[in-house]
Short mmCIF file of C-alpha atoms and ligand atoms in Angstrom, two decimals:
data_model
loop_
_atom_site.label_atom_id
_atom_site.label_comp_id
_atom_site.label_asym_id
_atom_site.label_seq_id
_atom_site.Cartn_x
_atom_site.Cartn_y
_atom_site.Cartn_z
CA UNK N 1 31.02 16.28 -57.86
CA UNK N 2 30.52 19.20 -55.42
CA UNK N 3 30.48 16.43 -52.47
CA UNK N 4 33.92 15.91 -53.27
CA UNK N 5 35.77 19.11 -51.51
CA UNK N 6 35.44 21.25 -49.07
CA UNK N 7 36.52 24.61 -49.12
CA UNK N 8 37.58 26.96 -46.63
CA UNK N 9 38.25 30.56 -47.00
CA UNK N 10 40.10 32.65 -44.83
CA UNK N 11 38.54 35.95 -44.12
CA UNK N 12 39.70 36.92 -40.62
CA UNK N 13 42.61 38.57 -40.93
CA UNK N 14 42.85 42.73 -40.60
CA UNK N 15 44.22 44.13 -44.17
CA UNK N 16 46.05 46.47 -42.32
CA UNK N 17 48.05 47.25 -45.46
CA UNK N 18 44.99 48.75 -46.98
CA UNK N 19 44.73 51.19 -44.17
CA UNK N 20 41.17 51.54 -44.12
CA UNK N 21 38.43 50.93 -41.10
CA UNK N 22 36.52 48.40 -43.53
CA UNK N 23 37.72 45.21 -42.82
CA UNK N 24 39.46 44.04 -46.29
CA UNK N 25 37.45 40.99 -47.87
CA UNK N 26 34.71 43.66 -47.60
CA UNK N 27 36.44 46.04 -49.90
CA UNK N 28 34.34 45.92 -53.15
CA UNK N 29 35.06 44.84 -56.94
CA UNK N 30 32.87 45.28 -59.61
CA UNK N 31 30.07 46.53 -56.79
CA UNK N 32 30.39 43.33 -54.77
CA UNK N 33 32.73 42.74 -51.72
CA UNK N 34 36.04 40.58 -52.74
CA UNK N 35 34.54 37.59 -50.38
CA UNK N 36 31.20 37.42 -52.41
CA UNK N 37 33.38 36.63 -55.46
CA UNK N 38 35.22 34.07 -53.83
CA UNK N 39 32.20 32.50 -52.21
CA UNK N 40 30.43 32.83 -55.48
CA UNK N 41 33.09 30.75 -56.89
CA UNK N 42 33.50 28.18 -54.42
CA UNK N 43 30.03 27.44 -55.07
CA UNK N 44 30.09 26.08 -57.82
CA UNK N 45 32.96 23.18 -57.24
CA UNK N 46 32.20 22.56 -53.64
CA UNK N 47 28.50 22.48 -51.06
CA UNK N 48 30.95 22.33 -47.78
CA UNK N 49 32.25 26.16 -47.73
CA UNK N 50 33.78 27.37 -44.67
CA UNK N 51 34.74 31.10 -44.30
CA UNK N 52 37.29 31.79 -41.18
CA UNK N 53 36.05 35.35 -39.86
CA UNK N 54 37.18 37.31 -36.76
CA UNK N 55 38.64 40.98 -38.01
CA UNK N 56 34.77 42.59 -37.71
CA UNK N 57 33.24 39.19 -37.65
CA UNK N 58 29.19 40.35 -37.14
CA UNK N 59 29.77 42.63 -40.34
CA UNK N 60 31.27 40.19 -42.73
CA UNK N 61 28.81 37.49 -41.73
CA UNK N 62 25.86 39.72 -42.26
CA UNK N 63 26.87 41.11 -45.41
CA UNK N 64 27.52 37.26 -46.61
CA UNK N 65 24.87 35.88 -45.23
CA UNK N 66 22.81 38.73 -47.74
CA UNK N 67 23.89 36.46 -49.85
CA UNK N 68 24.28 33.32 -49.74
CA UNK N 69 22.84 31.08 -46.87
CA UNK N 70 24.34 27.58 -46.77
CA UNK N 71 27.74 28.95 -45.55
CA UNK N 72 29.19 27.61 -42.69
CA UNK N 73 31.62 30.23 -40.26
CA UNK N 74 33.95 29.70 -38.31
CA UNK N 75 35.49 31.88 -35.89
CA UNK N 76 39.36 32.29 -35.00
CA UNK N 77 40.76 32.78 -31.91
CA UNK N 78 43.25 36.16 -33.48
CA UNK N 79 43.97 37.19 -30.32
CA UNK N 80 46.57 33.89 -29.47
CA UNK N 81 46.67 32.02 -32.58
CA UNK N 82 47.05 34.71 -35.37
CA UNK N 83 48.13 34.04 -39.06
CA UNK N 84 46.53 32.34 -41.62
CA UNK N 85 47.79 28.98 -39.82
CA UNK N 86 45.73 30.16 -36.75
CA UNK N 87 42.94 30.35 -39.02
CA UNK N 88 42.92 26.47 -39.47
CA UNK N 89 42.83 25.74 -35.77
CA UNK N 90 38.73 25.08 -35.78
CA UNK N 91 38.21 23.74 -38.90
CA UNK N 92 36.37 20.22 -39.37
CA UNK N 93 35.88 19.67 -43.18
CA UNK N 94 33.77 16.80 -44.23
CA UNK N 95 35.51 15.63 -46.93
CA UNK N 96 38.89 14.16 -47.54
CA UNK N 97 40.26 16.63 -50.02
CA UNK N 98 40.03 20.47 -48.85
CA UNK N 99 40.86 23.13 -50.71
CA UNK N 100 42.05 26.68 -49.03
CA UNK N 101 41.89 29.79 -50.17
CA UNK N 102 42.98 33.27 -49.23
CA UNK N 103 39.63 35.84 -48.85
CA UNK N 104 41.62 38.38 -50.93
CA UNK N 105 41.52 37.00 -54.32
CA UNK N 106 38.56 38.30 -55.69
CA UNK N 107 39.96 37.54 -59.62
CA UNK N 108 39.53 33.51 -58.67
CA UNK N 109 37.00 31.52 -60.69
CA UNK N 110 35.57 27.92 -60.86
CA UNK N 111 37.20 27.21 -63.91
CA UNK N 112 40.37 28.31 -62.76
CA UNK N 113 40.25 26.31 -59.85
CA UNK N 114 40.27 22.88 -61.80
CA UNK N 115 43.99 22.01 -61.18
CA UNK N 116 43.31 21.35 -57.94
CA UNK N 117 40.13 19.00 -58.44
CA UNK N 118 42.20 17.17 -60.84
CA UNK N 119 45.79 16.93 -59.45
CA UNK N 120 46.00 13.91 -56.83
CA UNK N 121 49.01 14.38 -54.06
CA UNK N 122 48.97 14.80 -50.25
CA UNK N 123 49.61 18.96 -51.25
CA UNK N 124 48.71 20.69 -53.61
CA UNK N 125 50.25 24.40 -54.28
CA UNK N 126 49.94 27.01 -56.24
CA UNK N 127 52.81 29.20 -57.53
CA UNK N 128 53.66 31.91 -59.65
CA UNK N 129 56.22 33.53 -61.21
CA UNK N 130 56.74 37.44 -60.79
CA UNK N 131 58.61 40.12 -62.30
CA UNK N 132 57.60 41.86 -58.91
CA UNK N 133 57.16 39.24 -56.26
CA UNK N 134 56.81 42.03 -53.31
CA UNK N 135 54.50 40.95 -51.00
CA UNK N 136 54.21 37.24 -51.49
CA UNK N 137 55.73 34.67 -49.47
CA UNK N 138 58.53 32.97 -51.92
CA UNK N 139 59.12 29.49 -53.14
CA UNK N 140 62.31 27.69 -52.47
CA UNK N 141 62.62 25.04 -54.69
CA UNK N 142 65.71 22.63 -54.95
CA UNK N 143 66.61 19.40 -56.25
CA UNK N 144 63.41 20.25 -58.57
CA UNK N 145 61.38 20.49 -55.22
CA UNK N 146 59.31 22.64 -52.94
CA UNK N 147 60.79 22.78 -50.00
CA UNK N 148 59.32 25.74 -48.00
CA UNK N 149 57.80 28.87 -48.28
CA UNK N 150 59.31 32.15 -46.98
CA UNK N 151 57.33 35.03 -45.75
CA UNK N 152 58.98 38.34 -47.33
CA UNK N 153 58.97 39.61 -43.94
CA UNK N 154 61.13 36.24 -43.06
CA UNK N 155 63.25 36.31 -46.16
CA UNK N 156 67.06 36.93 -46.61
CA UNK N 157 68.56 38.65 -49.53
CA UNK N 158 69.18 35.75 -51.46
CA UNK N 159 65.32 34.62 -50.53
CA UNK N 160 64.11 37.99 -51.24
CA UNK N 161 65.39 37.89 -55.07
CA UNK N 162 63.10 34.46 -55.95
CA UNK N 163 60.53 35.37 -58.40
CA UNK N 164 58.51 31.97 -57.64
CA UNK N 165 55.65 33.41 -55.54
CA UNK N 166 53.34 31.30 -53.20
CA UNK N 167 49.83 32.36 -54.39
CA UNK N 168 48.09 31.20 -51.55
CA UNK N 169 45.68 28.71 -52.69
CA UNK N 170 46.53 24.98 -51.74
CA UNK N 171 44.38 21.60 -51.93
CA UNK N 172 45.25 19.53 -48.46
CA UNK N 173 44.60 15.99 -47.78
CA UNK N 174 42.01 15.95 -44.95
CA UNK N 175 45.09 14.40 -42.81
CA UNK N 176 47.69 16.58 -43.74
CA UNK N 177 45.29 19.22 -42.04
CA UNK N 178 44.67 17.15 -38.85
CA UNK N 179 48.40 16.13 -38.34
CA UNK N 180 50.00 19.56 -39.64
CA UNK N 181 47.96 22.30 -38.12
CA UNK N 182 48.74 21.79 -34.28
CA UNK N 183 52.20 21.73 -35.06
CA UNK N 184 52.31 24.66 -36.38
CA UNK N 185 54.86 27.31 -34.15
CA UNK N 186 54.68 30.97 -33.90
CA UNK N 187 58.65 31.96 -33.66
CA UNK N 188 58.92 34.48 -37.11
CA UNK N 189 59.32 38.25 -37.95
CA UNK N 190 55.30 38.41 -37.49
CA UNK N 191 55.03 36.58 -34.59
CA UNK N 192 52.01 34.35 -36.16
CA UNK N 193 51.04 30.84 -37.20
CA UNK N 194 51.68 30.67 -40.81
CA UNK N 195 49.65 27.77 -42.51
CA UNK N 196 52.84 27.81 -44.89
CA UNK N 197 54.91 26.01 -42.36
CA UNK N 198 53.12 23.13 -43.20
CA UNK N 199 54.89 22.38 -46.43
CA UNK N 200 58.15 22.28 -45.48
CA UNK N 201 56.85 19.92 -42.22
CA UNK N 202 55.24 17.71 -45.10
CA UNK N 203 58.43 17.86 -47.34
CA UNK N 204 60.32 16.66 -44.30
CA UNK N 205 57.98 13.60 -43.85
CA UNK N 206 58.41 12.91 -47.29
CA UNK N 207 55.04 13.79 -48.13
CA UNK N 208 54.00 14.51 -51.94
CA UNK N 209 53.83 18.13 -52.37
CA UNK N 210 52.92 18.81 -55.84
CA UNK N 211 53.51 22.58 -57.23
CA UNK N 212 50.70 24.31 -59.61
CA UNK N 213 51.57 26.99 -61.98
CA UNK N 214 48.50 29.38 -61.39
CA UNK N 215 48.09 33.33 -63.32
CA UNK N 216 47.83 36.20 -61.62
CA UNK N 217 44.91 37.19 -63.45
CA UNK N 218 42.86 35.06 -61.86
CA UNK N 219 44.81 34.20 -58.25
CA UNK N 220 45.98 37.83 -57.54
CA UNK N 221 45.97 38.48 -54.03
CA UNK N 222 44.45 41.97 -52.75
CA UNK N 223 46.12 43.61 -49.72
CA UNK N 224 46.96 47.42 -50.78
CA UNK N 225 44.61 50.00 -52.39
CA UNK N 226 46.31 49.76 -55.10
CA UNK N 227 45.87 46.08 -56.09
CA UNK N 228 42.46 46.83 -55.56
CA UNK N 229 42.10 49.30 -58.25
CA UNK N 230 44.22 46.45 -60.91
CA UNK N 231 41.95 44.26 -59.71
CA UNK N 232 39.04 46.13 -60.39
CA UNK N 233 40.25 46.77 -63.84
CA UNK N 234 40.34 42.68 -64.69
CA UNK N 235 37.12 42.02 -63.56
CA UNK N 236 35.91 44.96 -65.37
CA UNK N 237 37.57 43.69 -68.76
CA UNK N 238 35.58 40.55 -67.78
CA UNK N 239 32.60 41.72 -67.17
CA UNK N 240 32.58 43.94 -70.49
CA UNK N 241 33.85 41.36 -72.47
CA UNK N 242 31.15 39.04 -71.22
CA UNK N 243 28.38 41.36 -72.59
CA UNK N 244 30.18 42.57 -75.86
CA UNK N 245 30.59 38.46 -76.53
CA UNK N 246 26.59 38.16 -75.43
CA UNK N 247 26.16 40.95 -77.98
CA UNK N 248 26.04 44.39 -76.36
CA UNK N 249 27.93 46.90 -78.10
CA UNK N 250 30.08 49.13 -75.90
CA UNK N 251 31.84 52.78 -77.71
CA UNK N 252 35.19 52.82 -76.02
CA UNK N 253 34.47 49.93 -73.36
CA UNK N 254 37.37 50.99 -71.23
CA UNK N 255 35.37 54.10 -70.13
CA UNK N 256 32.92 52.18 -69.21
CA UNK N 257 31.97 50.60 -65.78
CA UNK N 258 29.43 47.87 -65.49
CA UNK N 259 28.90 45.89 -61.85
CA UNK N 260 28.57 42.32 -61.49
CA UNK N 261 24.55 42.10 -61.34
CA UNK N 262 23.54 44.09 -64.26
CA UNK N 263 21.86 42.45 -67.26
CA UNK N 264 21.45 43.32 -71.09
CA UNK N 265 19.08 42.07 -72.90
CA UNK N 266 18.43 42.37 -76.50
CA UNK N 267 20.27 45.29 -79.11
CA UNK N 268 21.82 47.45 -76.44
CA UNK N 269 24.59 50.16 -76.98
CA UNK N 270 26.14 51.51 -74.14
CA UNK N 271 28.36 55.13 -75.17
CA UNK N 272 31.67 56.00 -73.84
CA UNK N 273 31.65 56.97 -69.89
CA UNK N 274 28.64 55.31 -68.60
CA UNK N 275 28.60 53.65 -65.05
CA UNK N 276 26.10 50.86 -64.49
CA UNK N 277 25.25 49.53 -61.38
CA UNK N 278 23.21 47.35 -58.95
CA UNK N 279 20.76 44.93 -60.51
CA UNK N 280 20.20 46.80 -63.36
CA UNK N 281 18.58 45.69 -66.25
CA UNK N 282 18.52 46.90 -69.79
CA UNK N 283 16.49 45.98 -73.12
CA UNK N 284 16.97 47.26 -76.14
CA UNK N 285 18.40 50.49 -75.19
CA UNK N 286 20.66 52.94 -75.51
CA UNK N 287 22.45 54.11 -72.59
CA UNK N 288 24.49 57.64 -74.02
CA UNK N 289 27.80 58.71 -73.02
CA UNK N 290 28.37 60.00 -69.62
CA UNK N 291 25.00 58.52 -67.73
CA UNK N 292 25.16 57.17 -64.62
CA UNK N 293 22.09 54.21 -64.23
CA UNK N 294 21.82 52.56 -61.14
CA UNK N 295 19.36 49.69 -59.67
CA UNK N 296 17.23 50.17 -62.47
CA UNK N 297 15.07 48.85 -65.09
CA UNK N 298 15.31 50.53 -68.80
CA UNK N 299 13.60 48.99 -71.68
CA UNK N 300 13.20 50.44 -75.19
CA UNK N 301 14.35 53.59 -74.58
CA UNK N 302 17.00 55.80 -75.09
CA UNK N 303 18.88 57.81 -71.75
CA UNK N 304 21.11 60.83 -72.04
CA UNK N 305 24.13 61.86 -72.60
CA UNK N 306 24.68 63.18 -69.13
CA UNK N 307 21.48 61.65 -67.91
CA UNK N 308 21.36 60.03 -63.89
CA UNK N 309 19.17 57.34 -63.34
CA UNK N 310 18.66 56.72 -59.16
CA UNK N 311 17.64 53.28 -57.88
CA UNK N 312 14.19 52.00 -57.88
CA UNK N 313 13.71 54.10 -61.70
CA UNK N 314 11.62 52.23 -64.37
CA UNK N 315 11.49 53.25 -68.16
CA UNK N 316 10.00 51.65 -70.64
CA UNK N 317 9.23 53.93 -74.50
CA UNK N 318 10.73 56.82 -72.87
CA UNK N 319 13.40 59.32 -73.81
CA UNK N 320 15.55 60.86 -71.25
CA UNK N 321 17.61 63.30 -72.51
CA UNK N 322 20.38 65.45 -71.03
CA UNK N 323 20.79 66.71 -67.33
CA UNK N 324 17.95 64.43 -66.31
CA UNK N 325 17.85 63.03 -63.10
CA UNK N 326 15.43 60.17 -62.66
CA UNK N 327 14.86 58.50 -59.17
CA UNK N 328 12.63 56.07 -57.28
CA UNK N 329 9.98 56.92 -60.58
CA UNK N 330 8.45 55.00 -63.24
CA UNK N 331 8.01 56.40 -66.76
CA UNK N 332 6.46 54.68 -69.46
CA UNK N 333 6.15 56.79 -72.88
CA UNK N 334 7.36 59.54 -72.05
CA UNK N 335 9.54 62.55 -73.06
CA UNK N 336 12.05 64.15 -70.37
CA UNK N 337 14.59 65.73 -72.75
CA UNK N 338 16.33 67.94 -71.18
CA UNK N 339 17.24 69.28 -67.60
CA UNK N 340 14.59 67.85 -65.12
CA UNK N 341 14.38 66.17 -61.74
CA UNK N 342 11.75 63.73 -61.65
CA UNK N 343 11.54 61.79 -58.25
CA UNK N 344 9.04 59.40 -56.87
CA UNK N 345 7.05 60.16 -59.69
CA UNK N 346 4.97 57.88 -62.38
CA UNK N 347 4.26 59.30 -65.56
CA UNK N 348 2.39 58.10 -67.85
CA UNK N 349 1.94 57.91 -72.38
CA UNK N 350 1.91 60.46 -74.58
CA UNK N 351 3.43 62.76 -71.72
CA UNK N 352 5.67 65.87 -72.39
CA UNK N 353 7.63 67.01 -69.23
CA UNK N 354 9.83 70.31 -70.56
CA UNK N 355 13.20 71.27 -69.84
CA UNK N 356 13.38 72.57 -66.13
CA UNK N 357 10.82 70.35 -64.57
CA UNK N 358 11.14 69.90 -61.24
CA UNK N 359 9.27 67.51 -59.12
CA UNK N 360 9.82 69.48 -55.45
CA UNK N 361 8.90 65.91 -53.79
CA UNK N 362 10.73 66.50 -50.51
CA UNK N 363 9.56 69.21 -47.43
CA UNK N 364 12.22 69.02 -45.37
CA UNK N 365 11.09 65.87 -43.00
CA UNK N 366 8.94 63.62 -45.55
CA UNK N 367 8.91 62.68 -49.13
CA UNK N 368 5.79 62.95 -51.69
CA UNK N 369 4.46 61.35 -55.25
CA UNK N 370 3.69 63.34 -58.15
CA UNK N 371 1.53 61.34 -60.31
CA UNK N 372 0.92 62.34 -63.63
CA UNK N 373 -1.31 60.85 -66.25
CA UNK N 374 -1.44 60.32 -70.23
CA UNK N 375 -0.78 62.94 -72.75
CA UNK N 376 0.00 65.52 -70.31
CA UNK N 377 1.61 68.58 -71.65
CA UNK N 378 4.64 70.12 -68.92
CA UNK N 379 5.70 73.21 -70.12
CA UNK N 380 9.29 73.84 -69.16
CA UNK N 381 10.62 75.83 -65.78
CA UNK N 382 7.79 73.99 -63.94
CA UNK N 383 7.81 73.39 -60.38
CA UNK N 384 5.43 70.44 -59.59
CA UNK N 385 4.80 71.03 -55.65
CA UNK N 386 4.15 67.18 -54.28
CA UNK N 387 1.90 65.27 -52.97
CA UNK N 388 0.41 65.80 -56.59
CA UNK N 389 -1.53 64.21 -59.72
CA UNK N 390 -2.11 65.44 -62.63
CA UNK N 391 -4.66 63.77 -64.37
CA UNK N 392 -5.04 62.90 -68.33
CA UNK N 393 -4.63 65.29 -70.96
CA UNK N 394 -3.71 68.72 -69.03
CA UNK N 395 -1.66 71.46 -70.03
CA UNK N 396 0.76 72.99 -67.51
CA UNK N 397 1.74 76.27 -68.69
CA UNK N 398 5.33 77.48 -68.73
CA UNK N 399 6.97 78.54 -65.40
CA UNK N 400 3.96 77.76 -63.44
CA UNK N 401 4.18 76.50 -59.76
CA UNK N 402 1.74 73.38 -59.11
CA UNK N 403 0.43 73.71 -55.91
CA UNK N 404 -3.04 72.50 -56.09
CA UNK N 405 -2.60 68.85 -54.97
CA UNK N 406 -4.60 67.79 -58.41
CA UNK N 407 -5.40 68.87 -61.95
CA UNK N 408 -8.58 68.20 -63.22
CA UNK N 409 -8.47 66.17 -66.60
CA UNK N 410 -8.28 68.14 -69.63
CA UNK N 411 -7.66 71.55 -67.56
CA UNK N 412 -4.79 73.83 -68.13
CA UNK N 413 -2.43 74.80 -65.28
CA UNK N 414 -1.36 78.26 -65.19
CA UNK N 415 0.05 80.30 -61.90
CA UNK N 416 2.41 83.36 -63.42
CA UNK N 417 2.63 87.04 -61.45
CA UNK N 418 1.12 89.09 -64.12
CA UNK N 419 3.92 90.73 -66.68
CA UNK N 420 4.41 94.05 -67.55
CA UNK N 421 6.40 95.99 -69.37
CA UNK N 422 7.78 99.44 -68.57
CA UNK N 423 8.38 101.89 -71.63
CA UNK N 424 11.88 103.02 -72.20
CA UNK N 425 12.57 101.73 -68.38
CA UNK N 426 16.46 100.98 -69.78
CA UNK N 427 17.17 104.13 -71.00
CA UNK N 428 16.55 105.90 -67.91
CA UNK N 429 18.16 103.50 -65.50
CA UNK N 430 21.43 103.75 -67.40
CA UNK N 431 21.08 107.15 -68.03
CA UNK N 432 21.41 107.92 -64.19
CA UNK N 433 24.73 105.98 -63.61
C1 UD1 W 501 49.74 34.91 -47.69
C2 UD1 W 501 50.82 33.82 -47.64
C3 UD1 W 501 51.88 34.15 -48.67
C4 UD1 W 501 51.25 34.24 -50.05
C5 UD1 W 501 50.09 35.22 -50.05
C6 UD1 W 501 49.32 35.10 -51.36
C7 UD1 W 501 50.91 33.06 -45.30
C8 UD1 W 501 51.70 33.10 -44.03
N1 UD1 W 501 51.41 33.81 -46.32
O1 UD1 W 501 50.39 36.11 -47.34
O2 UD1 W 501 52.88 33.15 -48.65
O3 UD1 W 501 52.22 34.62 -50.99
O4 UD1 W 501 49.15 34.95 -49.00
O5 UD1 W 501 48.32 36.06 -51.51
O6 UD1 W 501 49.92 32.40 -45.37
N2 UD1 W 501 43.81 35.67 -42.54
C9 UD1 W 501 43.05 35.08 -41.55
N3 UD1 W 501 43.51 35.12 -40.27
C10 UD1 W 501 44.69 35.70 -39.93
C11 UD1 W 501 45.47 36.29 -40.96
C12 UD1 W 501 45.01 36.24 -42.26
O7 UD1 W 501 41.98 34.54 -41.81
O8 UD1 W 501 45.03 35.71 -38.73
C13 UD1 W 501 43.27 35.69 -43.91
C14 UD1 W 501 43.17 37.09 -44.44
O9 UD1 W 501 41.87 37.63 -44.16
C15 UD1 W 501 43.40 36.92 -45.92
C16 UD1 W 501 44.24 35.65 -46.02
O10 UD1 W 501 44.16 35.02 -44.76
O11 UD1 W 501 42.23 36.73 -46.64
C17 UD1 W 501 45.69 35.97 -46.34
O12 UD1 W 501 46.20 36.84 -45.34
P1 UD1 W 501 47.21 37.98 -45.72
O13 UD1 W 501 47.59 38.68 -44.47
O14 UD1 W 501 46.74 38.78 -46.86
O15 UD1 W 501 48.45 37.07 -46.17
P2 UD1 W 501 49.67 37.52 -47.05
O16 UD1 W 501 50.60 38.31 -46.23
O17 UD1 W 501 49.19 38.12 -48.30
CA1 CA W 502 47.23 38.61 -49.17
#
């Protein structure tokens, strides 16, 4: 089945409406840039996927080829044949049907890509009807027909008030491609080779040109800052919904943001205002509201509220309570309740680190470990001065400052300036104002 299209994506073009130096398929959903959806997609109907690039080619290509690596690229010549019909100039697809889409519709997926698998004509386009068509070329259709498409920027008054939208997807016949493309003429409002000039072409050879009624929840194209963010916010719902339906339970799941990549497993419950990112994964655990957890591995424990878990963290049995910051650090049974940074750190069972722990792993130029063993007692307001370990069963008394480099097992850890008290010391100091 996936020997039966090719696909080509068109990636090259600048986004300038999204007035931003990033180059716009690389604008990110759901942690991902918009063209790793799309290829991610594509994959799954089709193993011939071309992806036009020349807007920051090297950087698109790189971060795809992170990816994915049985992509083929093709670079456009922007500079005298831009437009999206410019981006069709090099293209040799190997099979007979091809299938284009726009590298700004991050929502597609394979599923809703089946019309054009199915539907047999020489074109194959997909429409849809707006309330608000600004922005998308329109559809003029008579005598129950497509006849062209009309760039906004193109369109008269009349033109501009059709709510049938082109949504930028179309399935060609490998000869419509071949005979259309070079024809194509530059002599519009944008001064570029629009691959929708080939449908009217077509309709004038009497070619069959069949229409297909697509949703914008799943074809939306992305070219502002703002359909980014509505974007975001479907794929989110999909995402969610996804792990609710796989049995997650989410407390107010529109506060919550979960990237593509991260994985539940078991009874999880993630709390109102969480973000979860990276390749996280998380077992049978409770992720409390307002936490931030990213690239990292939690299993049978509880985090937060108001907990931050940096990449590279592992917990397994562990609490994590609130104000905790966790990063690069593995934990396993073990208590951090409350107010501690513990970096590039592993710590081990039966350990107690108390509130106000701080592992000072950094000097200015490099950074240290602090390991610390089982049943280790922290008291709180501890500064743990790194590279350190603590060995097995030591007590580190309150407000001490760990400088030693080790801690024998079973010792207790105490460096405190000596108190004192001074008699009546208020009195007199008050006294004198
Ligand atoms: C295009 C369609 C429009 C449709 C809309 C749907 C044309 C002329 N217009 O408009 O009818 O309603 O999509 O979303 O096709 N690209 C290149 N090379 C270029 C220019 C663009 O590869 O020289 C790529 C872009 O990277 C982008 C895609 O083509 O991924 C679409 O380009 P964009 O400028 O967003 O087209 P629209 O104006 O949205
Ligand atoms: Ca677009």
């Amino acid at each position: 089945m996936k020997d039966k299209i090719s696909i080509i994506i068109l990636a090259a073009g600048k986004g300038s409406r999204m007035k931003s130096p990033k180059a716009k398929v690389l604008h990110s959903i759901s942690g991902k840039p918009m063209l790793y959806h799309i290829i991610k997609a594509s994959r799954e109907i089709s193993n011939d996927i071309s992806v036009v690039i020349a807007h920051q080619k090297e950087e698109v290509q790189k971060q795809m080829e992170s990816f994915f690596d049985d992509i083929n690229f093709v670079v456009q010549d922007a500079d005298n044949f831009p437009g999206t019909g410019g981006a069709m100039k090099n293209i040799a697809p190997k099979n007979e049907k091809v299938l284009v889409l726009n590298g700004d519709m991050p929502l597609i997926t394979a599923d809703a890509l089946q019309g054009f698998l199915e539907t047999q004509a020489d074109i194959i386009m997909s429409i849809f009807d707006l309330q608000n068509p600004d922005g998308y070329g329109r559809v003029i259709i008579e005598d129950a027909q497509v006849q062209r498409i009309v760039e906004q920027k193109d369109a008269s008054e009349d033109e501009l008030e059709v709510t049938s939208v082109n949504a930028g997807i179309y399935a060609f016949s490998k000869d419509v491609i071949e005979k259309y493309i070079p024809l194509l003429e530059n002599n519009n409002a944008q001064k570029e080779f629009y691959l929708t000039d080939v449908i009217s072409m077509a309709r004038a050879d009497g070619l069959n040109i069949a229409p297909l009624l697509v949703d914008e929840e799943h074809f939306k194209g992305i070219n502002s800052k703002l359909d980014l963010a509505v974007a975001e916010e479907i794929m989110q719902d999909k995402i969610k919904s996804f792990w609710m339906n796989a049995g997650v339970i989410m407390q107010l799941p529109a506060t919550v943001y979960i990237e593509e990549g991260v994985l539940f497993e078991g009874e999880c419950i993630v709390e109102n205002g969480c973000r979860i990112t990276g390749n996280t994964l998380i077992q049978n655990s409770i992720i409390k509201s307002g936490s931030v957890i990213e690239e990292s591995i939690v299993k049978n424990s509880d985090v937060g509220p108001l907990a931050h878990l940096r990449p590279a963290s592992h917990i397994e049995d562990t609490h994590i309570g609130n104000f905790v910051e966790v990063k690069k650090s593995t934990l396993k049974g073990v208590k951090a309740g409350h107010l501690s940074y513990l970096g590039d750190s592993i710590i081990d069972e039966g350990t107690n680190i108390g509130a106000g722990t701080i592992t000072c792993n950094y000097d200015g130029i490099k950074k240290y470990q602090t390991i610390i063993g089982k049943n280790v007692f922290v008291g709180s307001d501890t500064q743990l001065i790194a590279p350190l370990t603590i060995e097995d069963d030591v007590m580190i008394a309150a407000g001490s400052t760990v400088t030693s480099g080790k801690v024998e097992k079973g010792s207790l850890a105490i460096s405190r300036t000596k108190m004192k008290t001074i008699k009546d010391f208020y009195y007199k100091f008050f006294a004198k104002k």
